Coordinates of C-alpha atoms and ligand atoms in Angstrom, one line a residue:
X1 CA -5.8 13.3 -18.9
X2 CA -2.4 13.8 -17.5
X3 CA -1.7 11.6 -14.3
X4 CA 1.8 13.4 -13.3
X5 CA 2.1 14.8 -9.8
X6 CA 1.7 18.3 -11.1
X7 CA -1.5 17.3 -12.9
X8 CA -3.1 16.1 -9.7
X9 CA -2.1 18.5 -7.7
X10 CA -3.8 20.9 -10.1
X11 CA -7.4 19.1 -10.7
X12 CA -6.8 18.6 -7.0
X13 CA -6.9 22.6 -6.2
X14 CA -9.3 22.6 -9.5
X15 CA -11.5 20.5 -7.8
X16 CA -11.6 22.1 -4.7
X17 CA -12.3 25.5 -6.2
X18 CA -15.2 24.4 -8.1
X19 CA -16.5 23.0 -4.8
X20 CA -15.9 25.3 -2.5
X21 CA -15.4 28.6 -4.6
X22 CA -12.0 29.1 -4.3
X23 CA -9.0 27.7 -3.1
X24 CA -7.4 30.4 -0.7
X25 CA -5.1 29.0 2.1
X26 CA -5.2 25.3 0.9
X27 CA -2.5 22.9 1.1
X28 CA -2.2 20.2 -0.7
X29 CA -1.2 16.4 0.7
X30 CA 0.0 13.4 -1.0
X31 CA 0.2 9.8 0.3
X32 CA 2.1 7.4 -2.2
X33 CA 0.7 3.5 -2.9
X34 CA 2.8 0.8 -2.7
X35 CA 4.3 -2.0 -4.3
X36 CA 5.2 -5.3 -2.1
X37 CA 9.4 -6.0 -3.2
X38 CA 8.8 -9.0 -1.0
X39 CA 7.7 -10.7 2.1
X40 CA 4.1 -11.5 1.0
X41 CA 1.4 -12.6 3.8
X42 CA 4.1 -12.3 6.4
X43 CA 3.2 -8.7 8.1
X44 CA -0.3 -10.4 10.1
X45 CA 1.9 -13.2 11.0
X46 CA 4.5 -10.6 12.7
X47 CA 7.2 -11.1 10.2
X48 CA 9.1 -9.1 7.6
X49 CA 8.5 -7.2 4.7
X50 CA 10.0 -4.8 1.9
X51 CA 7.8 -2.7 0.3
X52 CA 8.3 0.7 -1.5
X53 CA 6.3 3.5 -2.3
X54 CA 4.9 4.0 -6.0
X55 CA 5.7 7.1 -7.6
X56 CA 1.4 7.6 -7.6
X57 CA -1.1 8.1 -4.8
X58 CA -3.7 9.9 -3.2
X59 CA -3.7 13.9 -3.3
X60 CA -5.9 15.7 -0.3
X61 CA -6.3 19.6 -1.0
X62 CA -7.8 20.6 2.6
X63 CA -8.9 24.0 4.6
X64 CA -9.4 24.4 8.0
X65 CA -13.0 25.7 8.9
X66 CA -14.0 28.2 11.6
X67 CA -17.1 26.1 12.9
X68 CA -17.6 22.1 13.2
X69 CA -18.4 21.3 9.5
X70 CA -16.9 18.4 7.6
X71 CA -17.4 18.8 3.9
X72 CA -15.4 16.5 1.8
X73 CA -15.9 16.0 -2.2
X74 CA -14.5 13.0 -4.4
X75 CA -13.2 13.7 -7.5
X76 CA -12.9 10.5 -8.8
X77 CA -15.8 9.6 -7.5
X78 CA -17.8 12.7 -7.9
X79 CA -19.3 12.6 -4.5
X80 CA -20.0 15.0 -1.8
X81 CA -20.6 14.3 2.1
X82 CA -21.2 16.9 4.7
X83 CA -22.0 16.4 8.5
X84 CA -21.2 18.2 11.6
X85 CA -17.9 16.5 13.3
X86 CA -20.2 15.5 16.4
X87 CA -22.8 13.8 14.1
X88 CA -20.8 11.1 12.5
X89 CA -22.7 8.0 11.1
X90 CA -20.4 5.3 9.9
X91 CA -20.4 4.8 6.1
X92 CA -20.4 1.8 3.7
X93 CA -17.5 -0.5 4.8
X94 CA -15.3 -0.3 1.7
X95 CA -16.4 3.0 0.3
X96 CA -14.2 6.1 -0.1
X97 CA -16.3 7.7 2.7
X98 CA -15.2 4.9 4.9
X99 CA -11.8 4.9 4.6
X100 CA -12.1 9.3 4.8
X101 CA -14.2 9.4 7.6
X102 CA -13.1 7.0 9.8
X103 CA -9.9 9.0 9.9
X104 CA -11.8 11.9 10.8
X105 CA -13.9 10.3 13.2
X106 CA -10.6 8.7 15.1
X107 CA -8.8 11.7 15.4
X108 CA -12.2 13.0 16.6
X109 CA -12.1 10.6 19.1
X110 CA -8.5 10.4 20.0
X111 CA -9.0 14.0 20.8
X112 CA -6.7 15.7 18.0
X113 CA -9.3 17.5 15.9
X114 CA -12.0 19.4 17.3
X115 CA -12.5 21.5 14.3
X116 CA -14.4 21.5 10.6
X117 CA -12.9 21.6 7.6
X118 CA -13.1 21.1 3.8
X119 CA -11.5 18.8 1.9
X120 CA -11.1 17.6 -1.9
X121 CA -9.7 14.0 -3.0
X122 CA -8.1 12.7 -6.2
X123 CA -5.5 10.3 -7.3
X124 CA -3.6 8.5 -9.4
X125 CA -3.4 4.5 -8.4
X126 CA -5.7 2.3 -10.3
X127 CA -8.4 1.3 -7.6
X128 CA -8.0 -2.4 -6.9
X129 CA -4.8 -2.8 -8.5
X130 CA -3.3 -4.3 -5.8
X131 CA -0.7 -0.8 -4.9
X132 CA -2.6 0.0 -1.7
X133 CA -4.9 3.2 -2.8
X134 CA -6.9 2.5 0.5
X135 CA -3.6 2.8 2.9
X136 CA -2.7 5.8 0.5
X137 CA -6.0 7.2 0.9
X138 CA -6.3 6.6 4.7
X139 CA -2.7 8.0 5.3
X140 CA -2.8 11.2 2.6
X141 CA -6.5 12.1 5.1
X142 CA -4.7 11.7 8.0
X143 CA -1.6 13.9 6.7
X144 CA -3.6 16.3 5.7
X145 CA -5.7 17.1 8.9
X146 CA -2.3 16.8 10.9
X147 CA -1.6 20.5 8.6
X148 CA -4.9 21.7 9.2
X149 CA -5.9 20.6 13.2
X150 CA -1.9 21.1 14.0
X151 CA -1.9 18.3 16.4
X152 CA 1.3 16.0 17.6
X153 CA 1.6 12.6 16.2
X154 CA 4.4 10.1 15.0
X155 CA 4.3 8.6 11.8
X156 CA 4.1 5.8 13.5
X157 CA 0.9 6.3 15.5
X158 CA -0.6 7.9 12.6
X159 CA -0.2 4.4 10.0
X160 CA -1.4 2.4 12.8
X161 CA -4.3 4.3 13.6
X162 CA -4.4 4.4 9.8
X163 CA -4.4 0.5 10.3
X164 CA -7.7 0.8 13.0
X165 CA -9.5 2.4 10.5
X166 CA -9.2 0.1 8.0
X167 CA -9.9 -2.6 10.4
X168 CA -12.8 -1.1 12.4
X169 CA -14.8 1.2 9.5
X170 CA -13.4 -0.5 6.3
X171 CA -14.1 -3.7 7.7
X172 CA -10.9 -5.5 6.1
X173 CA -8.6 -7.3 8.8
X174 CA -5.2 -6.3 7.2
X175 CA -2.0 -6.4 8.5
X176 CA 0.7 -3.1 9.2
X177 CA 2.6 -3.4 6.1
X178 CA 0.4 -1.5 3.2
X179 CA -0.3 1.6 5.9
X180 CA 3.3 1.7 7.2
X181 CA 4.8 1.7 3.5
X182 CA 2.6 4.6 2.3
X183 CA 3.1 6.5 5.2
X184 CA 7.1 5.7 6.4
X185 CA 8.2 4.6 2.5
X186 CA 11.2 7.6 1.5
X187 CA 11.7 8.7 -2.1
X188 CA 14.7 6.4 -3.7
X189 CA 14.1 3.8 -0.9
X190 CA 12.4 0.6 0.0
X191 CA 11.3 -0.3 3.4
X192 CA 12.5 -3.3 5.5
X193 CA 9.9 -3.4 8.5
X194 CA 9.7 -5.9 11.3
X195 CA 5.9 -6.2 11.6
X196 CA 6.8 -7.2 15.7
X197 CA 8.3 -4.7 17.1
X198 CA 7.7 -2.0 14.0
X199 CA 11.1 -1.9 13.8
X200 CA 12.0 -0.6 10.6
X201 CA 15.0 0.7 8.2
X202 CA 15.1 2.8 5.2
X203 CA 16.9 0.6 2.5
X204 CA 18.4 3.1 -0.4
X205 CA 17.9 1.1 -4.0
X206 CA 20.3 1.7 -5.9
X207 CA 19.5 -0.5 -8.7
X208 CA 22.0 0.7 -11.9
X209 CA 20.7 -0.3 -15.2
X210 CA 17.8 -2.3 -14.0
X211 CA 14.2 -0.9 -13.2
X212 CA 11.4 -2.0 -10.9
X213 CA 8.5 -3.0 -13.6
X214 CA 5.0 -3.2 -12.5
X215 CA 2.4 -5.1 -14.6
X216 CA -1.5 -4.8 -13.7
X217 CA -2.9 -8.3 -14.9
X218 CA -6.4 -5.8 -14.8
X219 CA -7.8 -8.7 -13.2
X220 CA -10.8 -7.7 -10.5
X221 CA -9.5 -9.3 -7.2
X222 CA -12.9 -10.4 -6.3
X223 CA -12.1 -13.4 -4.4
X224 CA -9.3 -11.5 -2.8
X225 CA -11.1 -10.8 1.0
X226 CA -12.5 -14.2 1.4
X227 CA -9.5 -15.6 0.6
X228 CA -7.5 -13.6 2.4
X229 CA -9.6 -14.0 5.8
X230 CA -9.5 -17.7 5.5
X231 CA -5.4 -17.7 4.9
X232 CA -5.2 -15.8 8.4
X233 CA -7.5 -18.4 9.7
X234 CA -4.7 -21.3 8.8
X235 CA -2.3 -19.2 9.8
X236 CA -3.8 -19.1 13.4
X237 CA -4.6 -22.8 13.3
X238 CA -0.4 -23.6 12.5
X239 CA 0.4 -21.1 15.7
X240 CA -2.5 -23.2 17.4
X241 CA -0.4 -26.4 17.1
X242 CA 3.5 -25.1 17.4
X243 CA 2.1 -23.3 20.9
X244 CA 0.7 -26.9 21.9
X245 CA 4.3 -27.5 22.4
X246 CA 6.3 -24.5 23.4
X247 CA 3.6 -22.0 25.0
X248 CA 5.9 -18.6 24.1
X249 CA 5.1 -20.0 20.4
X250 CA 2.3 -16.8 19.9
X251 CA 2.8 -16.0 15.9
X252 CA 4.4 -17.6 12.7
X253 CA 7.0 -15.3 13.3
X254 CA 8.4 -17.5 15.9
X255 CA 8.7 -21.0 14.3
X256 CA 11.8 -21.2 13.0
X257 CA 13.0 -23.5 9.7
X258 CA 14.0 -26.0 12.3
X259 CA 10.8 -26.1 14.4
X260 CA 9.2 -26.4 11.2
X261 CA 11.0 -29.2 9.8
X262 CA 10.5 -31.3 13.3
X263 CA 6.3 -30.6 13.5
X264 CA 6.1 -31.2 9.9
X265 CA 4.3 -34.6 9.5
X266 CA 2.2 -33.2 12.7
X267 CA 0.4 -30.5 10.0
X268 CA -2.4 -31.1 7.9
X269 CA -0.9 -30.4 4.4
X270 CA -3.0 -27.2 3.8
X271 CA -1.3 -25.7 7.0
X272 CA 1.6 -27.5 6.0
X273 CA 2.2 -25.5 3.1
X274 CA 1.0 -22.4 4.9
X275 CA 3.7 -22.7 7.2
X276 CA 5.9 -23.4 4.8
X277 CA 5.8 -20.3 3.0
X278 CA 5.6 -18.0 5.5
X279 CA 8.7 -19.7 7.4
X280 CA 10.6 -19.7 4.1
X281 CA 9.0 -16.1 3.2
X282 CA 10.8 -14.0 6.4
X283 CA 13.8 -15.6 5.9
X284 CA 13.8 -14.7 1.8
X285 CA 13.3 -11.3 2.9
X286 CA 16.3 -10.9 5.2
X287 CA 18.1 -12.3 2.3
X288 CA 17.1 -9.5 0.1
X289 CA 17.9 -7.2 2.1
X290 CA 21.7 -8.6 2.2
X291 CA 22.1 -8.8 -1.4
X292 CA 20.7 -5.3 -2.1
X293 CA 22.9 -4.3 0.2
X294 CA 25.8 -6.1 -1.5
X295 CA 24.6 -5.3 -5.0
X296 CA 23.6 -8.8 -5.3
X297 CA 21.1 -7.9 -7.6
X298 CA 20.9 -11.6 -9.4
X299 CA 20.0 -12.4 -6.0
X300 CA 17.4 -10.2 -5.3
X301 CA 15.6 -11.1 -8.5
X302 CA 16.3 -15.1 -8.0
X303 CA 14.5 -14.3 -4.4
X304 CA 11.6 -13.1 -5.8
X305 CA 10.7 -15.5 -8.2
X306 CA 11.4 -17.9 -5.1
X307 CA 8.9 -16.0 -3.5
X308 CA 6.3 -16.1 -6.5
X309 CA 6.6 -19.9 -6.8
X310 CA 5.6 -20.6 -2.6
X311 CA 2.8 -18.0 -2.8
X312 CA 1.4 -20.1 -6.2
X313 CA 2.3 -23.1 -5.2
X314 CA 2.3 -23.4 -0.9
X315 CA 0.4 -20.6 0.1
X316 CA -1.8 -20.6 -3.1
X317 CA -2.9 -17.0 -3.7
X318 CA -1.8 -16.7 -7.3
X319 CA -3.8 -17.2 -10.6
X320 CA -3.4 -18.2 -13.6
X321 CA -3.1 -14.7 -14.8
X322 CA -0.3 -13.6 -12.6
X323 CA 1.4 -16.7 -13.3
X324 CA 1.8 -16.0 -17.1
X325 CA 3.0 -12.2 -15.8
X326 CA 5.6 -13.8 -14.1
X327 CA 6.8 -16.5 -16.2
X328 CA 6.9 -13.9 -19.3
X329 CA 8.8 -11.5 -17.5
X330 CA 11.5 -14.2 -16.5
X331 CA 11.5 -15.9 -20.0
X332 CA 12.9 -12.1 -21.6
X333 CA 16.7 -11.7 -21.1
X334 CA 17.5 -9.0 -18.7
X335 CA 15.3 -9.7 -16.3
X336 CA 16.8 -11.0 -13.2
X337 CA 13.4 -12.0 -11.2
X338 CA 9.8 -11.5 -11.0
X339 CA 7.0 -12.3 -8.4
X340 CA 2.9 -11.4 -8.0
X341 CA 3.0 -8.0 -5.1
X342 CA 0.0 -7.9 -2.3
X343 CA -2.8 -10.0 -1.9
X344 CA -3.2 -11.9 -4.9
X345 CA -5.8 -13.7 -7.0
X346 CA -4.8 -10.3 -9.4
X347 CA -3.7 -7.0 -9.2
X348 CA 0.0 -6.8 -10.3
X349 CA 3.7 -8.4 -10.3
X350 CA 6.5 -6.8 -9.8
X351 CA 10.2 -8.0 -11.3
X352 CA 13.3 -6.4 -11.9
X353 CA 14.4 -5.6 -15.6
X354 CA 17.3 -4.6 -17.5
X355 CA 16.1 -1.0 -18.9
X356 CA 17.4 -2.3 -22.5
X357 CA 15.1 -5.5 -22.0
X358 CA 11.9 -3.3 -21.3
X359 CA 10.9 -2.8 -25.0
X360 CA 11.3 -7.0 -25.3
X361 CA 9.4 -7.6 -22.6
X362 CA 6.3 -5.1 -23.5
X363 CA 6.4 -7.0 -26.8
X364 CA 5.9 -10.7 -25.1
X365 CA 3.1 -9.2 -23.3
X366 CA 0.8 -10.1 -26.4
X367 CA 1.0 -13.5 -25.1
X368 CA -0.7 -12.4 -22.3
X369 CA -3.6 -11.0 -24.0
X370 CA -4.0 -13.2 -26.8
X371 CA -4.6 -16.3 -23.6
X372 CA -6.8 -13.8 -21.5
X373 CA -8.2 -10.8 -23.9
X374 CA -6.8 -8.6 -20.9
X375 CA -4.1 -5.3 -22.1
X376 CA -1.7 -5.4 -19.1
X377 CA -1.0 -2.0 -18.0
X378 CA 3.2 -1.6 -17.4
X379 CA 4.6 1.2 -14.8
X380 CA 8.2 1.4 -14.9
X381 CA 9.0 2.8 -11.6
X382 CA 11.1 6.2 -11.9
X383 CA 11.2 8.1 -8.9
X384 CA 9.1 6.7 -5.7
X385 CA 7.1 9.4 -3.6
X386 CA 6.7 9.4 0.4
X387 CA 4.0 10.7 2.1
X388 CA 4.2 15.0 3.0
X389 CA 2.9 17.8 2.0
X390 CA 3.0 19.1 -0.7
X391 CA 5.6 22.1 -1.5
X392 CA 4.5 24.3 -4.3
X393 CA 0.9 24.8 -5.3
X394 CA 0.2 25.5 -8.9
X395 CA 0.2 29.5 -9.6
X396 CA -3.3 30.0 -10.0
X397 CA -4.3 28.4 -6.8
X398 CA -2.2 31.0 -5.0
X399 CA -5.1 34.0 -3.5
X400 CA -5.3 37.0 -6.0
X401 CA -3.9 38.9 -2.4
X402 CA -1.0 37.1 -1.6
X403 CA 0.2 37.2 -5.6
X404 CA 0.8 41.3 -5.1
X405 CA 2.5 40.7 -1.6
X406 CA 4.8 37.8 -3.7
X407 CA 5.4 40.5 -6.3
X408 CA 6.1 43.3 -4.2
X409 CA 8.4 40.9 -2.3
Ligands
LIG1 C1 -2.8 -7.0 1.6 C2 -2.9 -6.5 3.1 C3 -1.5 -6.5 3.7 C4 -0.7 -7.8 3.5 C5 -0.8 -8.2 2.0 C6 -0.2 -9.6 1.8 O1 -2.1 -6.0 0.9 O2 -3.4 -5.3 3.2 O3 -1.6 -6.2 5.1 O4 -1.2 -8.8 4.4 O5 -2.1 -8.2 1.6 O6 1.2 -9.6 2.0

């Protein structure tokens, strides 16, 4: 099966048609994943990051409906749900449904859809890969029904009630950073974002000879929420003890290197290292962005390994899997950096590579399977997507009516 964005945006019309029985007046959406650059477990403590979009996502063919009927099908899934928009019943935390229908059910609420509709879902993103296919998916519903329903809304107040849905129908207390990439991310840039004030600039990469690699370990992140719940917890507990002594202390964002360096043998060392990385971590993004800027690009890559050495080590969301990624990628010439992206405990790494050093590097992978008995899967990051509708719909999707008027035309 072909996985370009023409393919999907066929077997997404496909899909729909063999649904619904045919595919007049949709319109496509597409929400990109993303991949972390840097500035890991920083966005919930209201620091920095610098993600990008993936050149993969979620695709949403949609058509408004004269009555109040929500039918949405799964491709991937091969599931079907349909309920009128008043009836709503909140679905498994977790599930596609949940992350679909909560968007429907907050604009509901919020007032900006009063309408039914159908709707067909596919995509590209390996599910649990760590590249965000729940923001993506969240983001490419709420795109979608903005075509449809025709209602007002910022980017901005769409990715954070992107964010509410995760936390309040997903169940999963993430930070800004995944929704906000997916849905702000531009094509050939990454995304510096100040997770205070949602401040936030388009950085262009212009990266030469070298290309953003991204290797799935294909390792399940099953401890990943647990984990990630109790490494917001510590977080809370450092901000606990800095406010003790300076009461406008209300986030990690605000402890400076210096304030850090005078509580240290006040911390326990769990929230020692904590700190410590997310401290060091906003700073290390700021960094990037300056040598980006300054084609620094030696830099950029010794910055990220920086970072993949304080999550292993300090804040201790790595494994032994992502570890070997990272240690493979920066033992092959021509690569300038590497790091694990997202939450951790698997999913993927990111680095950046000499193009000439790619073939190398695919060939050291063997290491990697003949210690784990796990194929890595490698994306070489071409062109990144952002978040839209789409423009052209493939040729047979188009109504047998409007084909003549084109013709005539
Ligand atoms: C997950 C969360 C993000 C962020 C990262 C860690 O991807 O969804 O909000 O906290 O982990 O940087």
């Amino acid at each position: 099966m072909s996985h370009t964005h023409t393919a999907m945006i066929e077997s997404v019309v496909d899909g729909f048609r063999a649904r619904f029985g045919d595919a007049d007046g949709v319109v496509v959406a597409m929400a990109p994943g993303r991949v972390n650059l840097i500035g890991e477990y920083t966005d919930f403590n209201e620091g920095f990051v610098f993600p990008m979009t993936v050149d993969r996502g979620v695709y949403v063919a949609i058509r408004a409906r004269p009555d109040r009927r929500v039918r949405v099908t799964s491709i991937r899934y091969d599931e079907f749900v349909e309920y009128d928009l008043e009836q709503f019943e909140p679905p498994t935390p977790g599930s596609w449904q949940s992350y679909v229908l909560g968007v429907v059910e907050e604009l509901r609420l919020r007032g900006r859809l009063a309408q039914g509709f159908e709707a067909a879902i596919d995509g590209n993103l390996n599910i649990g890969a760590g590249l965000s296919s729940s923001a993506a998916l969240e983001v490419a519903t709420a795109v979608a029904l903005q075509q449809v329903a025709g209602f007002e809304m910022s980017r901005v107040e769409l990715v954070t009630m992107c964010q509410y849905v995760e936390h309040n129908y997903a169940k999963v207390l993430c930070g800004i950073m995944d929704q906000f990439a997916c849905g702000i991310g531009r094509s050939g840039h990454a995304l510096l974002l100040d997770c205070h004030s949602l401040q936030h600039e388009n950085v262009p990469m212009e990266l030469g000879d070298y290309r953003i690699v991204i290797i799935s370990s294909e390792v399940k992140r099953s401890l990943a929420s647990s984990a990630y719940n109790t490494r917001r917890a510590e977080c809370e507990e450092a901000v606990l003890h800095f406010s003790q002594h300076d009461n406008s202390i209300r986030t990690l964002r605000d402890v400076t290197p210096n304030l850090f360096a005078s509580h240290i043998d006040e911390l326990s060392p769990i929230i020692r290292r904590r700190c410590r990385h997310v401290v060091a971590e906003n700073q290390r993004v700021l960094d990037t962005v300056g040598m980006l800027k300054a084609g620094a690009l030696e830099g950029f890559g010794e910055l990220m390994t920086a970072s993949h050495r304080s999550l292993r080590d300090d804040f201790e969301v790595s494994c032994p899997q992502l570890d070997l990624l990272v240690e493979l990628v920066n033992s092959t010439e021509g690569a300038l950096g590497s790091r694990m992206t997202g939450a951790g405990f698997g999913g993927c790494t990111v680095s950046i590579v000499h193009h000439e050093a790619i073939p190398t590097l695919a060939e050291k992978l063997a290491d990697y399977t003949a210690r784990f008995g796990l194929i890595p899967n490698v994306f070489i990051l071409q062109k990144n997507s952002e978040a839209g509708l789409v423009d052209s719909l493939p040729r047979k999707s188009v109504s047998r009516n409007s084909m003549r008027q084109e013709q005539r035309g």
